[in-house]
Coordinates of C-alpha atoms in Angstrom, one line a residue:
Chain A
M1 CA -112.0 -94.3 -154.7
E2 CA -113.4 -92.5 -151.8
D3 CA -116.7 -93.4 -152.6
K4 CA -115.2 -97.4 -152.1
I5 CA -113.5 -96.4 -148.5
D6 CA -116.2 -94.5 -147.1
L7 CA -118.9 -97.3 -147.8
N8 CA -116.8 -99.8 -146.2
R9 CA -118.6 -100.5 -143.7
L10 CA -121.8 -99.7 -144.9
C11 CA -124.9 -102.5 -144.1
V12 CA -128.6 -102.3 -146.0
H13 CA -131.6 -104.4 -144.1
T14 CA -133.4 -106.4 -146.8
Q15 CA -135.9 -105.4 -145.2
T16 CA -134.8 -101.6 -145.9
T17 CA -135.6 -102.2 -149.9
K18 CA -138.6 -104.0 -149.1
P19 CA -140.3 -104.8 -152.3
W20 CA -137.0 -107.3 -153.7
D21 CA -136.9 -111.0 -153.1
L22 CA -133.9 -112.0 -151.6
H23 CA -131.6 -112.8 -154.7
T24 CA -133.1 -109.4 -156.3
C25 CA -131.1 -107.8 -153.2
I26 CA -128.0 -109.7 -153.4
K27 CA -127.5 -108.7 -156.9
E28 CA -128.6 -105.3 -156.5
Y29 CA -126.4 -104.3 -153.4
H30 CA -123.1 -105.9 -155.0
K31 CA -124.2 -103.0 -158.1
A32 CA -124.0 -100.5 -155.3
G33 CA -120.6 -102.0 -154.1
I34 CA -122.7 -101.9 -150.9
P35 CA -120.8 -104.9 -148.8
H36 CA -122.4 -106.1 -146.1
L37 CA -126.5 -106.7 -145.0
S38 CA -128.8 -108.1 -142.9
I39 CA -131.3 -110.3 -144.2
W40 CA -134.7 -110.9 -143.0
R41 CA -135.8 -114.3 -142.2
H42 CA -138.9 -114.5 -144.6
L43 CA -136.6 -113.6 -147.4
L44 CA -135.2 -118.1 -146.5
E45 CA -139.0 -119.3 -146.5
N46 CA -138.5 -122.2 -149.5
Q47 CA -134.3 -121.6 -150.1
D48 CA -131.9 -124.3 -150.1
L49 CA -129.9 -122.2 -146.9
K50 CA -126.1 -123.6 -149.0
L51 CA -126.9 -121.7 -152.4
V52 CA -127.8 -119.2 -150.5
K53 CA -124.4 -118.9 -148.7
K54 CA -122.9 -119.8 -152.0
A55 CA -124.9 -116.7 -153.7
L56 CA -123.6 -114.3 -151.0
E57 CA -119.9 -115.1 -151.7
D58 CA -120.4 -114.9 -155.6
H59 CA -121.3 -111.3 -154.7
Q60 CA -118.2 -110.6 -152.3
L61 CA -121.6 -110.3 -149.5
K62 CA -121.1 -110.7 -145.4
V63 CA -124.5 -110.6 -143.8
T64 CA -124.3 -109.6 -141.0
S65 CA -126.8 -110.3 -138.5
L66 CA -130.3 -112.4 -139.3
V67 CA -133.4 -111.4 -138.6
R68 CA -135.0 -110.9 -136.6
G69 CA -135.3 -113.7 -133.3
G70 CA -136.8 -112.8 -129.8
F71 CA -141.3 -112.9 -129.0
F72 CA -140.2 -114.8 -125.6
P73 CA -143.3 -113.5 -123.3
S74 CA -146.3 -114.7 -123.2
V75 CA -148.5 -115.8 -120.8
S76 CA -148.9 -119.3 -121.5
K77 CA -146.2 -121.6 -120.9
S78 CA -147.2 -123.6 -124.3
V79 CA -147.0 -120.4 -126.0
R80 CA -142.8 -119.5 -124.8
K81 CA -141.8 -123.4 -125.8
E82 CA -142.8 -122.4 -128.9
A83 CA -140.9 -119.0 -129.2
I84 CA -137.8 -121.4 -128.1
Q85 CA -138.0 -123.8 -130.7
E86 CA -138.4 -120.7 -133.2
N87 CA -135.6 -119.3 -132.0
K88 CA -133.2 -121.3 -132.1
K89 CA -134.7 -122.2 -135.3
A90 CA -133.3 -119.0 -136.4
I91 CA -129.7 -120.0 -134.8
D92 CA -130.1 -122.9 -137.7
E93 CA -131.1 -120.1 -140.7
A94 CA -128.0 -118.3 -139.0
K95 CA -125.7 -120.8 -138.9
A96 CA -126.2 -122.2 -142.7
I97 CA -126.3 -119.2 -144.1
G98 CA -122.8 -118.0 -142.2
A99 CA -124.6 -114.7 -140.5
P100 CA -123.0 -114.4 -136.9
L101 CA -126.1 -112.7 -135.6
V102 CA -129.2 -113.3 -135.0
V103 CA -131.2 -110.2 -133.8
L104 CA -133.7 -109.9 -131.1
V105 CA -137.4 -108.2 -130.9
C106 CA -138.2 -109.5 -127.8
G107 CA -141.6 -109.1 -127.2
A108 CA -144.1 -107.9 -125.1
D109 CA -147.1 -109.4 -123.9
P110 CA -150.0 -106.4 -123.2
K111 CA -151.6 -109.1 -120.6
Q112 CA -149.0 -109.1 -118.1
S113 CA -146.6 -106.7 -116.9
L114 CA -143.5 -105.7 -118.6
E115 CA -141.5 -106.2 -115.3
T116 CA -143.3 -110.2 -116.4
S117 CA -142.3 -110.0 -119.1
R118 CA -138.2 -109.3 -119.0
S119 CA -137.8 -111.9 -116.6
Q120 CA -139.5 -114.3 -119.3
I121 CA -136.8 -112.4 -121.5
Q122 CA -133.9 -112.9 -119.7
E123 CA -135.2 -116.6 -119.3
G124 CA -135.9 -117.5 -123.2
I125 CA -131.8 -116.4 -123.8
Q126 CA -131.2 -117.9 -121.1
N127 CA -133.0 -121.4 -122.3
L128 CA -131.0 -120.8 -126.0
L129 CA -127.8 -119.5 -124.9
P130 CA -126.2 -123.5 -124.6
Y131 CA -127.4 -123.9 -128.4
A132 CA -126.3 -120.3 -129.9
K133 CA -123.1 -121.4 -128.6
E134 CA -123.2 -124.6 -130.0
A135 CA -123.8 -122.8 -132.9
N136 CA -121.0 -120.2 -132.8
V137 CA -124.1 -117.7 -133.7
R138 CA -124.0 -114.3 -131.5
L139 CA -126.5 -113.1 -129.5
A140 CA -128.1 -108.7 -130.3
I141 CA -131.4 -107.9 -128.1
E142 CA -132.5 -104.6 -129.7
P143 CA -134.1 -102.3 -127.0
L144 CA -136.9 -101.0 -129.2
H145 CA -138.3 -97.3 -129.2
P146 CA -141.4 -97.3 -125.5
M147 CA -143.9 -97.0 -128.2
Y148 CA -144.1 -100.9 -128.8
A149 CA -144.1 -102.0 -125.5
G150 CA -147.5 -102.1 -125.5
D151 CA -146.9 -105.4 -127.5
K152 CA -143.0 -106.4 -129.2
S153 CA -140.4 -105.5 -126.4
A154 CA -140.7 -104.7 -123.0
I155 CA -137.4 -103.6 -123.4
V156 CA -137.6 -100.0 -124.0
T157 CA -134.5 -98.5 -123.7
L158 CA -130.1 -98.9 -123.9
E159 CA -130.5 -98.7 -119.6
Q160 CA -132.6 -101.3 -119.5
A161 CA -130.5 -103.6 -122.3
N162 CA -127.7 -102.9 -121.3
D163 CA -129.1 -104.2 -117.5
M164 CA -129.8 -108.1 -118.3
A165 CA -126.5 -108.3 -121.0
E166 CA -124.7 -107.6 -118.1
L167 CA -127.5 -109.7 -115.5
I168 CA -127.0 -113.1 -118.2
D169 CA -123.4 -112.5 -118.3
D170 CA -121.9 -113.7 -121.4
P171 CA -120.1 -113.1 -124.6
F172 CA -122.7 -114.4 -127.4
I173 CA -125.0 -112.1 -126.2
G174 CA -124.8 -108.2 -126.4
I175 CA -127.0 -105.3 -127.6
A176 CA -128.2 -103.9 -131.4
I177 CA -128.6 -100.2 -131.2
D178 CA -130.6 -98.5 -133.4
V179 CA -130.8 -94.7 -133.5
Y180 CA -134.7 -95.1 -134.0
H181 CA -135.2 -96.7 -131.5
L182 CA -133.0 -94.9 -129.2
W183 CA -132.8 -91.0 -130.0
W184 CA -135.4 -89.5 -127.8
D185 CA -133.4 -90.4 -124.7
N186 CA -131.0 -88.4 -121.9
Q187 CA -128.6 -91.2 -121.2
L188 CA -128.1 -92.9 -124.8
Q189 CA -124.8 -91.9 -124.3
K190 CA -124.0 -92.7 -121.2
Q191 CA -125.9 -96.0 -122.3
I192 CA -123.4 -96.1 -125.5
E193 CA -120.1 -96.2 -123.4
R194 CA -121.5 -98.2 -120.9
C195 CA -123.3 -100.8 -123.3
G196 CA -119.3 -100.4 -124.7
K197 CA -117.4 -100.7 -121.6
H198 CA -119.2 -104.4 -121.9
N199 CA -117.8 -105.5 -125.6
N200 CA -122.2 -105.4 -125.8
I201 CA -122.3 -103.2 -128.7
F202 CA -123.4 -105.3 -131.3
A203 CA -124.6 -104.0 -134.2
F204 CA -125.8 -100.5 -134.9
H205 CA -128.8 -99.8 -137.0
V206 CA -129.3 -96.4 -138.5
C207 CA -132.4 -93.9 -140.7
D208 CA -134.6 -90.8 -139.2
W209 CA -137.0 -89.9 -136.6
L210 CA -140.1 -88.1 -139.4
S211 CA -142.8 -85.2 -137.5
P212 CA -145.0 -85.5 -138.1
T213 CA -145.1 -89.3 -137.9
T214 CA -147.7 -91.0 -140.0
D215 CA -147.3 -95.1 -139.4
M216 CA -145.9 -96.2 -135.7
L217 CA -144.4 -99.3 -138.2
T218 CA -143.7 -97.9 -141.8
D219 CA -142.9 -94.3 -141.4
R220 CA -139.6 -94.1 -140.7
G221 CA -137.1 -92.2 -142.9
L222 CA -134.0 -91.8 -144.3
M223 CA -130.3 -90.2 -143.1
G224 CA -131.0 -86.7 -143.2
E225 CA -134.5 -85.8 -143.4
G226 CA -135.1 -86.5 -140.2
S227 CA -134.5 -84.9 -136.1
I228 CA -132.2 -88.0 -135.5
P229 CA -128.6 -86.2 -134.5
V230 CA -127.1 -89.9 -136.0
R231 CA -123.7 -88.7 -136.9
E232 CA -123.5 -87.8 -132.7
I233 CA -124.6 -91.1 -132.4
R234 CA -122.8 -93.1 -134.3
K235 CA -119.0 -90.6 -132.8
W236 CA -120.3 -92.7 -129.6
T237 CA -120.5 -95.4 -130.6
E238 CA -116.8 -95.5 -131.9
K239 CA -116.1 -94.0 -129.4
A240 CA -116.8 -97.2 -126.6
G241 CA -115.2 -99.1 -129.3
F242 CA -117.3 -100.4 -132.2
Q243 CA -116.0 -100.2 -135.2
G244 CA -118.7 -102.6 -137.1
P245 CA -120.8 -102.1 -140.1
I246 CA -124.1 -99.6 -139.7
E247 CA -126.6 -100.8 -141.0
V248 CA -129.5 -99.5 -143.1
E249 CA -133.0 -100.6 -141.5
I250 CA -135.4 -98.2 -143.3
F251 CA -139.5 -99.7 -143.4
S252 CA -141.4 -96.9 -145.5
E253 CA -144.6 -97.4 -147.6
R254 CA -143.0 -94.0 -149.5
L255 CA -139.5 -94.9 -150.0
W256 CA -140.4 -98.9 -150.5
G257 CA -142.5 -97.0 -153.5
I258 CA -139.7 -95.7 -155.1
N259 CA -137.2 -96.7 -157.1
Q260 CA -135.5 -98.9 -155.4
Q261 CA -131.9 -99.1 -157.8
D262 CA -132.7 -95.1 -157.0
Y263 CA -132.9 -96.1 -153.6
L264 CA -130.5 -97.3 -153.1
K265 CA -128.8 -94.4 -154.8
Q266 CA -130.6 -92.2 -152.2
I267 CA -129.0 -94.6 -149.1
K268 CA -125.3 -94.0 -149.8
Q269 CA -125.5 -90.6 -150.6
A270 CA -127.6 -90.1 -147.5
Y271 CA -124.7 -92.2 -146.1
I272 CA -121.8 -91.2 -146.8
E273 CA -123.7 -86.6 -146.1
H274 CA -125.5 -88.2 -142.7
T275 CA -124.2 -91.0 -141.0
Chain B
M1 CA -173.6 -93.1 -101.4
E2 CA -170.6 -95.1 -102.2
D3 CA -171.0 -94.0 -105.5
K4 CA -171.1 -90.5 -105.0
I5 CA -168.1 -91.2 -102.9
D6 CA -165.8 -92.9 -105.5
L7 CA -166.8 -90.4 -107.7
N8 CA -165.3 -86.9 -105.5
R9 CA -162.6 -86.7 -108.0
L10 CA -163.6 -87.7 -111.2
C11 CA -162.5 -85.6 -113.3
V12 CA -163.2 -85.4 -117.7
H13 CA -161.7 -83.3 -120.2
T14 CA -163.4 -81.9 -122.3
Q15 CA -161.4 -83.6 -124.8
T16 CA -162.6 -86.7 -123.8
T17 CA -165.6 -86.3 -124.5
K18 CA -165.3 -84.6 -127.6
P19 CA -168.7 -83.7 -130.0
W20 CA -169.5 -81.6 -127.1
D21 CA -169.7 -78.1 -126.9
L22 CA -168.9 -76.5 -124.0
H23 CA -172.3 -76.5 -122.8
T24 CA -173.1 -79.8 -123.7
C25 CA -169.8 -80.9 -121.6
I26 CA -170.5 -78.9 -118.7
K27 CA -174.4 -79.7 -118.5
E28 CA -173.7 -83.6 -119.1
Y29 CA -171.5 -83.9 -116.9
H30 CA -173.1 -81.8 -113.9
K31 CA -175.9 -85.2 -115.0
A32 CA -173.4 -87.9 -114.1
G33 CA -172.5 -85.9 -111.5
I34 CA -168.8 -85.6 -112.7
P35 CA -167.8 -82.9 -109.7
H36 CA -164.6 -81.4 -112.0
L37 CA -163.3 -81.3 -115.2
S38 CA -160.9 -79.3 -117.4
I39 CA -161.6 -77.6 -120.5
W40 CA -158.9 -77.8 -123.1
R41 CA -159.1 -73.6 -125.2
H42 CA -160.4 -73.9 -128.2
L43 CA -164.0 -74.3 -126.3
L44 CA -163.3 -71.3 -125.1
E45 CA -163.3 -69.4 -128.6
N46 CA -165.7 -66.5 -128.7
Q47 CA -167.7 -67.9 -125.3
D48 CA -168.6 -65.1 -122.8
L49 CA -166.0 -66.3 -120.3
K50 CA -168.2 -64.3 -117.3
L51 CA -170.4 -66.7 -118.6
V52 CA -169.0 -69.8 -119.3
K53 CA -168.1 -68.9 -115.1
K54 CA -171.1 -69.1 -113.8
A55 CA -172.5 -71.7 -115.3
L56 CA -169.9 -74.2 -114.1
E57 CA -170.3 -72.6 -110.8
D58 CA -174.6 -73.1 -111.6
H59 CA -174.1 -76.6 -112.1
Q60 CA -171.1 -77.5 -108.9
L61 CA -168.1 -78.3 -111.5
K62 CA -165.3 -77.1 -110.2
V63 CA -161.9 -76.3 -112.7
T64 CA -159.1 -78.6 -113.0
S65 CA -156.6 -77.2 -115.2
L66 CA -156.7 -75.5 -118.5
V67 CA -155.4 -77.0 -122.0
R68 CA -152.8 -76.7 -123.1
G69 CA -150.4 -73.8 -123.0
G70 CA -146.4 -74.1 -124.4
F71 CA -144.7 -75.4 -127.3
F72 CA -141.9 -72.8 -126.5
P73 CA -138.9 -74.4 -128.8
S74 CA -138.0 -72.9 -131.9
V75 CA -135.9 -72.2 -134.4
S76 CA -137.5 -68.3 -134.7
K77 CA -136.9 -66.2 -132.2
S78 CA -140.1 -64.2 -133.1
V79 CA -141.7 -67.4 -133.0
R80 CA -140.2 -68.3 -129.2
K81 CA -142.0 -64.4 -128.5
E82 CA -145.1 -65.5 -130.5
A83 CA -145.5 -68.7 -128.3
I84 CA -145.2 -66.4 -125.4
Q85 CA -147.7 -64.5 -125.9
E86 CA -150.1 -67.2 -126.8
N87 CA -149.3 -68.8 -123.3
K88 CA -150.0 -65.4 -121.3
K89 CA -152.9 -65.5 -123.1
A90 CA -153.9 -69.0 -122.2
I91 CA -153.3 -68.0 -118.6
D92 CA -155.2 -64.9 -118.8
E93 CA -158.6 -68.0 -119.8
A94 CA -157.2 -69.6 -117.0
K95 CA -157.6 -66.6 -114.6
A96 CA -161.5 -65.8 -115.9
I97 CA -162.9 -69.3 -115.4
G98 CA -161.5 -69.4 -112.2
A99 CA -159.3 -72.6 -113.6
P100 CA -155.8 -72.5 -111.2
L101 CA -153.7 -74.5 -114.1
V102 CA -152.1 -74.6 -117.0
V103 CA -151.1 -77.7 -118.4
L104 CA -147.7 -77.3 -120.6
V105 CA -146.8 -79.3 -123.4
C106 CA -143.7 -77.6 -123.8
G107 CA -142.8 -78.8 -127.6
A108 CA -139.9 -79.8 -129.6
D109 CA -138.6 -78.1 -133.2
P110 CA -137.4 -80.5 -135.4
K111 CA -134.6 -78.6 -136.4
Q112 CA -132.9 -78.3 -133.7
S113 CA -131.5 -80.4 -131.3
L114 CA -133.5 -82.0 -127.9
E115 CA -131.5 -79.6 -125.9
T116 CA -131.9 -76.7 -127.3
S117 CA -135.7 -77.6 -127.6
R118 CA -135.7 -78.7 -123.5
S119 CA -132.8 -75.0 -122.6
Q120 CA -135.3 -72.2 -125.1
I121 CA -138.8 -74.7 -123.0
Q122 CA -137.0 -73.5 -119.4
E123 CA -136.7 -70.2 -120.8
G124 CA -139.8 -69.8 -122.4
I125 CA -141.5 -70.9 -118.5
Q126 CA -139.4 -68.3 -116.7
N127 CA -140.3 -65.4 -119.1
L128 CA -143.6 -66.7 -118.1
L129 CA -143.6 -67.6 -114.3
P130 CA -144.1 -63.7 -113.5
Y131 CA -147.8 -62.7 -115.4
A132 CA -148.8 -66.6 -114.2
K133 CA -147.9 -65.9 -110.6
E134 CA -149.5 -62.1 -110.7
A135 CA -152.6 -64.2 -112.3
N136 CA -152.3 -66.6 -109.4
V137 CA -152.4 -69.1 -112.2
R138 CA -149.6 -72.5 -112.4
L139 CA -148.0 -74.1 -114.4
A140 CA -148.0 -77.3 -114.9
I141 CA -144.9 -79.4 -117.4
E142 CA -146.6 -82.4 -119.4
P143 CA -143.6 -85.0 -120.3
L144 CA -145.5 -87.0 -123.2
H145 CA -144.2 -89.7 -124.7
P146 CA -141.3 -90.5 -126.6
M147 CA -143.0 -90.7 -130.1
Y148 CA -143.6 -86.8 -129.3
A149 CA -139.9 -85.8 -129.3
G150 CA -139.7 -85.3 -132.5
D151 CA -142.3 -82.2 -132.1
K152 CA -144.9 -81.9 -129.5
S153 CA -142.3 -82.5 -126.2
A154 CA -139.1 -82.6 -126.0
I155 CA -140.1 -83.9 -122.5
V156 CA -140.4 -87.5 -122.4
T157 CA -139.7 -89.2 -119.6
L158 CA -140.9 -87.8 -115.5
E159 CA -136.9 -87.8 -115.0
Q160 CA -136.4 -85.0 -117.4
A161 CA -139.7 -83.0 -115.9
N162 CA -138.4 -83.0 -112.6
D163 CA -135.0 -82.0 -113.3
M164 CA -137.0 -79.4 -115.0
A165 CA -138.5 -78.0 -112.6
E166 CA -136.3 -78.6 -109.8
L167 CA -134.1 -76.2 -111.7
I168 CA -136.8 -73.4 -111.8
D169 CA -137.9 -74.0 -108.8
D170 CA -141.2 -71.8 -108.0
P171 CA -144.1 -73.0 -106.3
F172 CA -146.1 -72.4 -109.4
I173 CA -144.4 -74.5 -111.3
G174 CA -144.7 -78.3 -111.6
I175 CA -145.5 -81.7 -113.2
A176 CA -149.0 -83.2 -115.1
I177 CA -148.0 -87.5 -114.3
D178 CA -149.7 -88.6 -117.4
V179 CA -149.5 -92.7 -118.0
Y180 CA -150.1 -92.5 -120.8
H181 CA -146.7 -91.0 -121.1
L182 CA -144.7 -92.4 -118.8
W183 CA -146.6 -96.1 -118.0
W184 CA -143.3 -97.5 -120.2
D185 CA -140.2 -96.3 -117.6
N186 CA -139.1 -98.3 -115.0
Q187 CA -138.0 -95.6 -113.5
L188 CA -141.2 -94.2 -112.7
Q189 CA -142.5 -95.3 -109.5
K190 CA -139.2 -93.5 -108.3
Q191 CA -140.0 -90.5 -110.5
I192 CA -143.6 -90.3 -109.2
E193 CA -141.3 -90.3 -105.0
R194 CA -139.0 -88.0 -106.3
C195 CA -142.1 -85.4 -107.5
G196 CA -143.9 -85.9 -104.5
K197 CA -141.2 -85.1 -102.8
H198 CA -141.1 -81.5 -104.1
N199 CA -145.1 -80.5 -104.3
N200 CA -144.7 -80.9 -108.3
I201 CA -146.9 -83.1 -109.0
F202 CA -149.8 -80.7 -109.8
A203 CA -152.1 -83.1 -112.5
F204 CA -153.0 -86.6 -112.9
H205 CA -153.9 -87.7 -116.0
V206 CA -155.7 -91.2 -117.2
C207 CA -156.5 -94.2 -119.8
D208 CA -154.5 -97.4 -121.2
W209 CA -152.8 -98.2 -123.7
L210 CA -153.8 -100.8 -126.5
S211 CA -152.6 -103.1 -128.5
P212 CA -151.7 -102.5 -131.3
T213 CA -152.0 -99.2 -130.8
T214 CA -153.6 -97.6 -134.7
D215 CA -153.3 -94.0 -134.4
M216 CA -150.4 -91.5 -132.5
L217 CA -152.6 -89.4 -131.9
T218 CA -156.8 -90.6 -131.4
D219 CA -156.7 -93.9 -130.1
R220 CA -156.7 -94.3 -126.6
G221 CA -158.3 -97.1 -124.6
L222 CA -160.6 -96.3 -121.5
M223 CA -159.0 -96.7 -118.2
G224 CA -158.9 -101.3 -118.1
E225 CA -159.4 -101.8 -121.6
G226 CA -155.6 -101.8 -122.0
S227 CA -151.7 -103.2 -120.6
I228 CA -151.2 -99.6 -117.9
P229 CA -151.2 -100.4 -114.2
V230 CA -153.7 -98.0 -114.0
R231 CA -154.6 -98.0 -110.1
E232 CA -150.7 -98.9 -109.2
I233 CA -149.5 -95.7 -110.6
R234 CA -153.0 -93.7 -108.6
K235 CA -150.6 -94.8 -105.9
W236 CA -148.0 -94.9 -105.9
T237 CA -149.8 -90.6 -107.2
E238 CA -151.0 -90.8 -103.2
K239 CA -148.2 -92.0 -101.6
A240 CA -146.5 -89.1 -102.3
G241 CA -149.0 -86.5 -101.4
F242 CA -151.1 -86.3 -104.2
Q243 CA -155.0 -85.9 -104.2
G244 CA -156.2 -84.3 -106.1
P245 CA -158.5 -84.7 -108.9
I246 CA -157.8 -88.2 -111.6
E247 CA -158.6 -86.4 -114.8
V248 CA -159.9 -89.1 -117.5
E249 CA -157.7 -88.0 -120.9
I250 CA -159.3 -90.2 -123.6
F251 CA -158.2 -89.3 -127.7
S252 CA -160.2 -91.5 -129.3
E253 CA -162.5 -92.2 -133.5
R254 CA -163.8 -95.2 -132.1
L255 CA -165.2 -93.1 -128.9
W256 CA -166.1 -90.3 -129.6
G257 CA -167.8 -92.8 -132.6
I258 CA -170.2 -93.4 -129.4
N259 CA -173.1 -92.3 -127.1
Q260 CA -171.3 -89.5 -125.6
Q261 CA -173.8 -90.4 -122.4
D262 CA -173.1 -94.5 -122.6
Y263 CA -169.2 -92.8 -123.2
L264 CA -169.0 -91.4 -119.3
K265 CA -171.4 -94.9 -118.4
Q266 CA -168.0 -96.3 -119.2
I267 CA -165.9 -93.6 -117.9
K268 CA -167.4 -94.3 -114.4
Q269 CA -167.5 -97.2 -114.5
A270 CA -163.6 -97.3 -116.2
Y271 CA -162.6 -95.2 -112.8
I272 CA -164.3 -97.8 -110.2
E273 CA -163.4 -100.3 -111.5
H274 CA -159.6 -100.2 -113.1
T275 CA -158.5 -96.3 -111.7

């Protein structure tokens, strides 16, 4: 019973258990008593989205978000236009499976300045917003770690994400706070407070930072394995008004290599003890 | 003649041409018309430092800095004490070879908070300062990229370095600005201005950020190969009063793999065209 209560806000990203296909994720998360999941888009390819929605309902699983849209900037205007189309497709998919949110990895083009990329991100989001609102799907800017500034996101601090969200100023645009990307920032507590004040905390992602980190993409840790004060940051988000799902998003060759059912047990344990 | 003038401020770090030993660096940099170098400490092991100093003088090479001291924080008090001893040794070496500056990679211990590590860094520097002043060797805090926050530096922005240097407030403590670590920060221009105002720009390091970056340590680019607006940042430092050497510090398995004399030519070209 205690366990059940404790897992109420637990959400797992399908990419966390990458070896599993979508229907295995749905079946196994349900079996493990995990009430929420976030779905990565590539798992929806060649799927009947009505059946996906039904499978989620049958297993009492709520979709927190569809991951991921974004990638707005490019030196090429036609590539920027294609990005808008691709994002509209993501919004369609989110609507079809009942996901209330699309997470945006905003993008960057190494051939232009970060300022130019940020202005193209703003333009992209503003172009997309009417479509998102029509579909009743919200959008979350996810500031990424500065080590991804070259080609993945020109938005690398919560302050920049706050600036952008407040500039666009629409109830359908907010922010996904991921401890992995933001833990190093001594402005984090202050910026989380600000984010909450503007009702912009749309999502909260957790994992841990390992030392050494041997790969820039796929060497994340389970909460408690590394340096991030996950629980402290979670409390900051709650003080700022956030009560949504706590999303476990871990990319790890090491953890993808173990038995994924055992891994779900470890995730629940780490969620209870360190999150 | 034009070339000679242009290279006046060029400095190369010995680690940039890692395949070479110290005496090859000295001989080859001189042959290439490079007037400054920064020396990495491991190259001084088992060397007669008087002979090193003489070789530098014989080749008209000025030492910009000895790299690197620091690594102050640890959960263990005895390790912190050892760090002070090791830093004193670095100061002795700097004095012996005529280096006016020791660059500090300040350190971090993944087992404690970044705040605790920063307070231990401050304590370490303050313990070290009298010794540095006695030796007439200055110390430069080098803020590292946030991807090194886990175990290499709890100081990851120029703002934090400025805060620390201004708190310690001594003409012997300043900052090494490295574009690789700081380029992603939209506060950079403002913080360079602030750094100059307090006479705290002690050093300026250049290279470039590649996309994708395939290794967190040894995949830096030559200026012009990547996304960093090196020239623009150099101008900010000059506007803030800095006129010292421009130090090329590149760690790159790829570039260590080519003929190092050809590489020096590429460095000079990149220095002239993109720095």
